[in-house]
Short mmCIF file of C-alpha atoms in Angstrom, two decimals:
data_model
loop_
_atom_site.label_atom_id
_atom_site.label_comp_id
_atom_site.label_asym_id
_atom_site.label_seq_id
_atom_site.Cartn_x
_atom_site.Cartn_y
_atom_site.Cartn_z
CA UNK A 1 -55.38 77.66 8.34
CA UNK A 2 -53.57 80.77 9.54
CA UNK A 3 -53.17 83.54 7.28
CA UNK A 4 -49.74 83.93 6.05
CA UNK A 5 -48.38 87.01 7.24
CA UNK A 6 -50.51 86.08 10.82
CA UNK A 7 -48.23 83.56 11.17
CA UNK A 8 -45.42 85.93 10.65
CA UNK A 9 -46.29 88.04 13.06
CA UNK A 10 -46.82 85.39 15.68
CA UNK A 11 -43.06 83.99 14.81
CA UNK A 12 -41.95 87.63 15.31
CA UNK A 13 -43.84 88.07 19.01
CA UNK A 14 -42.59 84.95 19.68
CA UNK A 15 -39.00 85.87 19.05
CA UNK A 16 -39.67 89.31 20.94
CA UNK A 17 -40.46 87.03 24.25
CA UNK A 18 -37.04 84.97 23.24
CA UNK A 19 -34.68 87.94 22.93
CA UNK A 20 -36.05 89.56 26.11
CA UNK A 21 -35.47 85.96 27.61
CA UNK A 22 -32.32 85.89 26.98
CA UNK A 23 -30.97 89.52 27.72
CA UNK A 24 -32.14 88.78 31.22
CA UNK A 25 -30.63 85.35 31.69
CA UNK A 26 -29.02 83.68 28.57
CA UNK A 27 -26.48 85.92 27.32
CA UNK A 28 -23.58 85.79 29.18
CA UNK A 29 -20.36 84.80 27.62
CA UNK A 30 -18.66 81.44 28.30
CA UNK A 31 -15.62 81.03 29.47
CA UNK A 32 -14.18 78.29 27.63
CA UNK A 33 -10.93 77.51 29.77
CA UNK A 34 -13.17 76.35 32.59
CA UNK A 35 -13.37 72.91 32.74
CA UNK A 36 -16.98 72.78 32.38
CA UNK A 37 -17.47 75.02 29.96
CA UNK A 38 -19.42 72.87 27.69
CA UNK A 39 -21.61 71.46 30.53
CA UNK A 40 -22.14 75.33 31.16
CA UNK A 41 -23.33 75.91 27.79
CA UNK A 42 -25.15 72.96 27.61
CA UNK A 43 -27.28 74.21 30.57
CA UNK A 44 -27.68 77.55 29.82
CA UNK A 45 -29.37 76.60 26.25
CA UNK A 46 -31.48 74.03 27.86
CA UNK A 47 -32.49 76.54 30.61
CA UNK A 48 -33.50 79.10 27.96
CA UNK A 49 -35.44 76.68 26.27
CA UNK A 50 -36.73 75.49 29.06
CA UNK A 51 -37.93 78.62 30.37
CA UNK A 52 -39.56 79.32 26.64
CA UNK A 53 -40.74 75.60 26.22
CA UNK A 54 -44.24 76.46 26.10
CA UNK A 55 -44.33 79.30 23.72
CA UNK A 56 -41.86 77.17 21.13
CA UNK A 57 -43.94 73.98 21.12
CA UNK A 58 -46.83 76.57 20.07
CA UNK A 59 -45.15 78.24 17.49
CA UNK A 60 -43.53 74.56 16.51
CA UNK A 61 -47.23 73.49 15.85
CA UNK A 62 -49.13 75.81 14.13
CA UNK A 63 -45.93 75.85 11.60
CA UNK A 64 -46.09 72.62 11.15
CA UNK A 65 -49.50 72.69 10.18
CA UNK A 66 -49.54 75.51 8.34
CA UNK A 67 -46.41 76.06 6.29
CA UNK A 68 -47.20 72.53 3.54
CA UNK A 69 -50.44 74.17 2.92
CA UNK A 70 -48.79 77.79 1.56
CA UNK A 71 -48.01 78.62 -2.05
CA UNK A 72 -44.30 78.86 -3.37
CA UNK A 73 -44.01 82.59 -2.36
CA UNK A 74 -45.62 82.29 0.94
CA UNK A 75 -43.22 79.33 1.97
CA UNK A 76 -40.68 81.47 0.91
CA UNK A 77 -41.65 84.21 3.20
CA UNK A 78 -41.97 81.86 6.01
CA UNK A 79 -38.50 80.31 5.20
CA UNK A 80 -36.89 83.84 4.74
CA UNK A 81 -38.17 85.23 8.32
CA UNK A 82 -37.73 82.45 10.20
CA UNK A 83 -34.08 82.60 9.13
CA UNK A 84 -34.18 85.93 10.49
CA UNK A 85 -35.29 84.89 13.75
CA UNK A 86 -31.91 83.95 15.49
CA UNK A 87 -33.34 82.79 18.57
CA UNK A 88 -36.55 81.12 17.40
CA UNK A 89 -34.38 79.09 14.87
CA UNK A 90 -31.93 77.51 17.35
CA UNK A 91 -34.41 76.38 19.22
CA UNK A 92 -37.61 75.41 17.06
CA UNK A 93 -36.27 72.07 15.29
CA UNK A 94 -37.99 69.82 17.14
CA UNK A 95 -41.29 68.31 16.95
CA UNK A 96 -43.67 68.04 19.78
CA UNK A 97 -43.56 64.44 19.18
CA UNK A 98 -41.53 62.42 21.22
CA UNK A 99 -41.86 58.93 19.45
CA UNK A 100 -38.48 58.99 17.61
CA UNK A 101 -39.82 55.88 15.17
CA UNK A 102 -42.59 57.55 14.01
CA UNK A 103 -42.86 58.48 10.62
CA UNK A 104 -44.79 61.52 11.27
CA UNK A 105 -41.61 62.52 13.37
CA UNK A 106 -39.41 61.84 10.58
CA UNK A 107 -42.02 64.06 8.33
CA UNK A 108 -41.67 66.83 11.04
CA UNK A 109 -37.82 66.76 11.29
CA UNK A 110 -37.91 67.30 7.41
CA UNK A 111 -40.31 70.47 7.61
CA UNK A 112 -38.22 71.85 10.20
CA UNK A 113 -35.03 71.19 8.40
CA UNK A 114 -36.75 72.77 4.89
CA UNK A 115 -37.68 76.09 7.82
CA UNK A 116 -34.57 76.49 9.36
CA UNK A 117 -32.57 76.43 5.91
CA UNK A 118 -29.01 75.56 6.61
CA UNK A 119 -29.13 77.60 9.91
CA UNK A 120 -25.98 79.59 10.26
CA UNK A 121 -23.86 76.65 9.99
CA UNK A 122 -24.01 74.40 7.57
CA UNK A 123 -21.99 72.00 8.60
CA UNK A 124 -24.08 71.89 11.80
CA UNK A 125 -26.95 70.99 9.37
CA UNK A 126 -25.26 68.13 7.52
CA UNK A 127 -24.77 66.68 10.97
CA UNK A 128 -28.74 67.41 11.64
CA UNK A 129 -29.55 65.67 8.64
CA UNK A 130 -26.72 62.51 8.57
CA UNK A 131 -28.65 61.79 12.20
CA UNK A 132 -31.43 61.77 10.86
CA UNK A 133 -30.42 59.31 8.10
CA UNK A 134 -28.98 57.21 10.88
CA UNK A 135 -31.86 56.96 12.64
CA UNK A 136 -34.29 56.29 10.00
CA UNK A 137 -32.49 53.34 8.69
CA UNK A 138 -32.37 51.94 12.59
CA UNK A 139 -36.63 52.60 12.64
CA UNK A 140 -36.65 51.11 8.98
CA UNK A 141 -38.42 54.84 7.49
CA UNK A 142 -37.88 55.68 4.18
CA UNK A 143 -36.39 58.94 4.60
CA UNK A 144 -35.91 59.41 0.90
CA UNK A 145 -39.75 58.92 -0.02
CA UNK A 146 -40.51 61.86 2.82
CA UNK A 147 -37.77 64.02 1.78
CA UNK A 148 -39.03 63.68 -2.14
CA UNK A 149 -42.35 64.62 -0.51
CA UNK A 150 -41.20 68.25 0.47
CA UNK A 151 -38.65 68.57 -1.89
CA UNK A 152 -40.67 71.72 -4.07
CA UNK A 153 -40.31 73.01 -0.11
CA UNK A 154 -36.81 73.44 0.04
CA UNK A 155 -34.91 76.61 -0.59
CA UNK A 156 -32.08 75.77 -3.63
CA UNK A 157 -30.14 78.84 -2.23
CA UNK A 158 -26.41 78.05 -1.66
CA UNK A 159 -26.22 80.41 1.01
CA UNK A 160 -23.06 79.12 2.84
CA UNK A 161 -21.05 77.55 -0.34
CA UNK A 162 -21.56 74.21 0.68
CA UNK A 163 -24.91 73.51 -1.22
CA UNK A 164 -28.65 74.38 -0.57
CA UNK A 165 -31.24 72.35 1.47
CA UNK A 166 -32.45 70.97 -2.25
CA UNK A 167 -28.78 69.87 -3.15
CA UNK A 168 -28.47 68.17 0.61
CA UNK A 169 -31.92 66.74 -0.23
CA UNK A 170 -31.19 65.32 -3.83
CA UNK A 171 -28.20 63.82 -2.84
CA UNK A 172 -29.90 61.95 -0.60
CA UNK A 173 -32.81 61.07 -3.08
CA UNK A 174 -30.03 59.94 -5.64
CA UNK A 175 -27.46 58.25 -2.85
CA UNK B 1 -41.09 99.41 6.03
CA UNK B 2 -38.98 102.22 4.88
CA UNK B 3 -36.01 101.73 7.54
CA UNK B 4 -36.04 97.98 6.19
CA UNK B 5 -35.91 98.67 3.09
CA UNK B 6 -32.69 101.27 3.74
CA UNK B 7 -31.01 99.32 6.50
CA UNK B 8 -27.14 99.16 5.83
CA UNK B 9 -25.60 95.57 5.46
CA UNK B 10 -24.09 96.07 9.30
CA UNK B 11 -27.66 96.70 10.55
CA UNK B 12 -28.64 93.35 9.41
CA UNK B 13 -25.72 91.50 10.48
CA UNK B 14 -26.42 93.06 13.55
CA UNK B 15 -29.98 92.20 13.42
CA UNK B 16 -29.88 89.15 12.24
CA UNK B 17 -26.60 87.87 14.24
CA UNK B 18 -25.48 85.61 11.78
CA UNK B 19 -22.43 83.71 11.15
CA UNK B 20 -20.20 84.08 8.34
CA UNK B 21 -17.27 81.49 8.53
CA UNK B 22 -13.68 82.84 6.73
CA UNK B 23 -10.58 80.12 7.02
CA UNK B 24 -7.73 82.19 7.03
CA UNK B 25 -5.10 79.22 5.93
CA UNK B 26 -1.69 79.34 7.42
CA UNK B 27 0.00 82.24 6.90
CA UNK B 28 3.63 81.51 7.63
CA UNK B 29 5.13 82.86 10.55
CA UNK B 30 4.91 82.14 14.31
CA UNK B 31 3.14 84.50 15.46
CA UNK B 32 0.24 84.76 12.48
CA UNK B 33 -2.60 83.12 13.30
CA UNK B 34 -4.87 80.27 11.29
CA UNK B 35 -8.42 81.36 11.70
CA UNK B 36 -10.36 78.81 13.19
CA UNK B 37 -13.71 78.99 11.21
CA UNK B 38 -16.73 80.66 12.64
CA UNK B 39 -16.72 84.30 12.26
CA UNK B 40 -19.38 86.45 13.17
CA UNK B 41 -20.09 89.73 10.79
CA UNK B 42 -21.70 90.64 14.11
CA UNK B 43 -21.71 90.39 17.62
CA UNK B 44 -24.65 88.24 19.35
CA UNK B 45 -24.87 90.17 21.80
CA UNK B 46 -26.41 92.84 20.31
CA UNK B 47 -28.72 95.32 22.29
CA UNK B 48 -31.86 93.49 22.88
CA UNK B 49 -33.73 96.76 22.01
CA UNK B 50 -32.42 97.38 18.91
CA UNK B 51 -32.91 93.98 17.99
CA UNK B 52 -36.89 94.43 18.76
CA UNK B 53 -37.10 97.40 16.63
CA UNK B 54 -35.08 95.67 14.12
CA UNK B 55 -38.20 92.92 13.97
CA UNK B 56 -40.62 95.48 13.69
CA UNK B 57 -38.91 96.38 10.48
CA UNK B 58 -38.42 92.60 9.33
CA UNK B 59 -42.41 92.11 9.81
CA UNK B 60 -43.16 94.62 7.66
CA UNK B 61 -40.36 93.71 4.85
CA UNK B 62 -41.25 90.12 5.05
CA UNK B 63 -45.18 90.60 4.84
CA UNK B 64 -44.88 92.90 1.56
CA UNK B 65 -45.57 91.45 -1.44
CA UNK B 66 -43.47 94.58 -3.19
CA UNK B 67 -40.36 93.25 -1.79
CA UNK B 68 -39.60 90.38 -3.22
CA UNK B 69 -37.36 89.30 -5.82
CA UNK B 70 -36.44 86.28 -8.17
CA UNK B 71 -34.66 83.17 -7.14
CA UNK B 72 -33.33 80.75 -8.76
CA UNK B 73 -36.73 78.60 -9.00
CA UNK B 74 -38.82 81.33 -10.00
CA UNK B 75 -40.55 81.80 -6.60
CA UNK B 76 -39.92 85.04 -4.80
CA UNK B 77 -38.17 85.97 -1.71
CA UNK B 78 -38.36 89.03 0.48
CA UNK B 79 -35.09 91.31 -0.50
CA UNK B 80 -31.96 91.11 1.79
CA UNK B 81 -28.81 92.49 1.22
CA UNK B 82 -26.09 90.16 0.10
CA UNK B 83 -24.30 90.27 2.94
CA UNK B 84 -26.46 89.08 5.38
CA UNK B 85 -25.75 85.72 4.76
CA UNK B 86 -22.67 83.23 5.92
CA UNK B 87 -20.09 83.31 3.37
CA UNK B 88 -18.48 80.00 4.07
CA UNK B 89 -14.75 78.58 3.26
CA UNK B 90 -14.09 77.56 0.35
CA UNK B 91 -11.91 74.24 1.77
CA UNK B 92 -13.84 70.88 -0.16
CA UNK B 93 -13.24 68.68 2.67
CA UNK B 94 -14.64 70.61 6.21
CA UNK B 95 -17.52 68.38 6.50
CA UNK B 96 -17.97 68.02 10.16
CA UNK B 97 -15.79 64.83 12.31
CA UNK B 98 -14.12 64.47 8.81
CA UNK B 99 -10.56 62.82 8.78
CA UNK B 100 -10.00 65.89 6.21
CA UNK B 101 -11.35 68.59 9.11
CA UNK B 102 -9.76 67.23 12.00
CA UNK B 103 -6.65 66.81 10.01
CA UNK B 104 -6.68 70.46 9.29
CA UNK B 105 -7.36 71.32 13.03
CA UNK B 106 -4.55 69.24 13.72
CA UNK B 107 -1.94 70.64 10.98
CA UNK B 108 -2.39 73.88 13.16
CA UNK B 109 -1.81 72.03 16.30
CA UNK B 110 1.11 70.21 15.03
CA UNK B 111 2.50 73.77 14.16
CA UNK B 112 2.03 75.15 17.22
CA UNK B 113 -0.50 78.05 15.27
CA UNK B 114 -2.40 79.87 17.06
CA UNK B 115 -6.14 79.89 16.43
CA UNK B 116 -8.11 83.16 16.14
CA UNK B 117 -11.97 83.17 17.55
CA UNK B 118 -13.70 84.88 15.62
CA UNK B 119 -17.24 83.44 17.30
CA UNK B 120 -18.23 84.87 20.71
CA UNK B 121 -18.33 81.68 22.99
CA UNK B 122 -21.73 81.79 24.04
CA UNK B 123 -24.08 79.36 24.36
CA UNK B 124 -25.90 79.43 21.02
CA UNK B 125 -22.72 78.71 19.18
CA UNK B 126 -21.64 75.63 21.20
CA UNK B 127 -24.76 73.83 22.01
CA UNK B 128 -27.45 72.30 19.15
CA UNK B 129 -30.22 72.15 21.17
CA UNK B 130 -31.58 70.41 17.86
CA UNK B 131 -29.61 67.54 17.60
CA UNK B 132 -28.39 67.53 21.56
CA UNK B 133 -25.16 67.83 21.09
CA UNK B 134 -22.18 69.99 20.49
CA UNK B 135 -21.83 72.29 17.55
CA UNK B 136 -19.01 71.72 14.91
CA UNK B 137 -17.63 74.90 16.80
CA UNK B 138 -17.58 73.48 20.34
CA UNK B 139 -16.10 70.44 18.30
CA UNK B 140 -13.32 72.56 17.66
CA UNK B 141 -12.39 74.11 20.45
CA UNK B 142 -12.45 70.26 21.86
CA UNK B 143 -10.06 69.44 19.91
CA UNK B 144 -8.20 72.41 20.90
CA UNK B 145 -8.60 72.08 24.25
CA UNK B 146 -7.97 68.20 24.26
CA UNK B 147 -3.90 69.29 22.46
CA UNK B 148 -3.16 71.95 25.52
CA UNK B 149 -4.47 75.26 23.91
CA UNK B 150 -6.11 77.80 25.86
CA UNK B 151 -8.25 80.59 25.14
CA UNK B 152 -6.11 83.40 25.27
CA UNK B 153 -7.62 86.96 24.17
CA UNK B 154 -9.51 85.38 21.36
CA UNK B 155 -7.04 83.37 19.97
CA UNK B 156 -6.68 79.60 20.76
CA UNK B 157 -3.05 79.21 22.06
CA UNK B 158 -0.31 76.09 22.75
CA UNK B 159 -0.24 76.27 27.01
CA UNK B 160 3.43 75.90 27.09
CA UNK B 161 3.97 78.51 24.13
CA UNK B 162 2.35 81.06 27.28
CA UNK B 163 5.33 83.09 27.96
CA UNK B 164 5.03 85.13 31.83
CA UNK B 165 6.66 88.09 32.81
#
């Protein structure tokens, strides 16, 4: 197991390579009367993750092996930096798996969903998580019995007004 | 661990980047203009090396066990100002490809409002690499797009309502 606050710091390098990554490449405004402008976005994020790929599966992987086995406070200082990290978050939701019916996928998605708390939008998150729904009932998972699994996980901070991970997650457990 | 600890509310929004959303409801004339929804406390495009100094800082606040406080579950959390998070709207009914949310998209339309950006259109704020797909934002400006606005210095505007000369 890596040591708390060594895990920090490797989500902080990791976000150092990111925002250097992007000032050269990624960061150029979109213009969004251009016909393509949402194929241009499209590629640009893909290209920047692309370009990082290797770094973010990493980083993916030794927080999802680390972050079940931390106490309540350490989880919370995972959960409170990562939301700090604006470029590691929009990209680090995603498993290394690629088997969409597997249930350790669906365990995965959850962790990453408890670590990226709401994101910036929620309403981007609600979609996240309404997929995810969708998708478990087509693979017959019980989403509900994972989600109750990580529940103590989630933050219960309404940070955006529209309800915290754990108020997503029970409504789901009681729905 | 100092210049964390003392970093104004801006420095984090800068920092940090995050989105606030505000919906500024109609506000009765012509020419005012319906915020759309997501509103940045800070530009994204922040220096890059004031944003790597700024993580130096957030290592050393998050790692300290002398910065946390209480939340509501009795666990602890590294302090943050208030204002670095979103402060969404307030409107019940915004969930995302809602007939409530595209209704109110297209109450503005129907008025021929205009539509203030408060995002910068880059590429974080229109793509979800997570889910593939485009944000609730991009949604937006689809929407937008799909009725005849145009992007017109930051605002979302009717194409005919363009006025030359």
């Amino acid at each position: 197991m890596i040591e708390c606050n060594n895990l920090i710091e490797e989500m902080l390098n990791t976000e150092r390579i990111l925002v250097k990554s992007k000032k050269e490449k990624y960061s150029n405004s979109i213009d969004i009367n251009d016909d393509d402008w949402l194929d241009i976005a499209k590629k640009q994020k893909n290209a920047f993750y692309n370009e990082n790929r290797n770094i973010i599966e990493l980083i993916s992987k030794k927080l999802i092996e680390n972050f079940p086995k931390y106490d309540a406070i350490q989880r919370n200082k995972i959960i409170n930096t990562f939301s700090n990290l604006e470029n590691l978050k929009s990209l680090v939701s995603s498993t290394n798996l690629n088997d969409k019916s597997s249930i350790d996928w669906f365990h995965e998605k959850i962790l990453f969903f408890i670590l990226n708390d709401l994101g910036d939008d929620t309403r981007d998150a609600l979609l996240e998580i309404d997929e995810l729904k969708k998708l478990s009932r087509k693979n017959n998972i019980d989403l509900k019995n994972i989600i109750k699994k990580y529940l103590a996980f989630a933050n219960d901070k309404n940070k955006h007004g529209m309800g915290s991970v754990k108020s997503i997650f029970n409504d789901i457990i009681s729905g | 661990m100092d210049k964390a600890t003392n970093m104004s509310a801006e420095e984090w929004g800068d920092f940090t980047g995050q989105v606030a959303f505000e919906i500024l409801m109609e506000i009765g004339t012509a020419e005012s203009a319906a915020a759309l929804t997501a509103a940045k406390v800070a530009d994204r495009t922040v220096d890059a090396a004031r944003v790597l100094d700024k993580l130096d800082d957030l290592g050393d606040a998050a790692k300290a066990a002398d910065k946390l406080e209480d939340i509501s579950d009795g666990t602890k959390l590294p302090k943050v100002p208030e204002e670095l998070g979103p402060v969404l709207n307030k409107v019940d009914d915004m969930s995302p490809g809602s007939p409530g949310h595209k209704a109110w998209i297209q109450g503005g339309i129907d008025r021929g409002a205009a539509f203030k950006l408060t995002s910068p259109r880059i590429a974080d704020n229109l793509w979800d690499a997570k889910r593939g797909a485009p944000t609730v934002f991009a949604d937006e400006l689809a929407q937008l797009k799909k009725a005849g606005y145009i992007e017109k210095d930051g605002h979302m505007v009717p194409k005919n309502n363009i006025k030359c000369g």
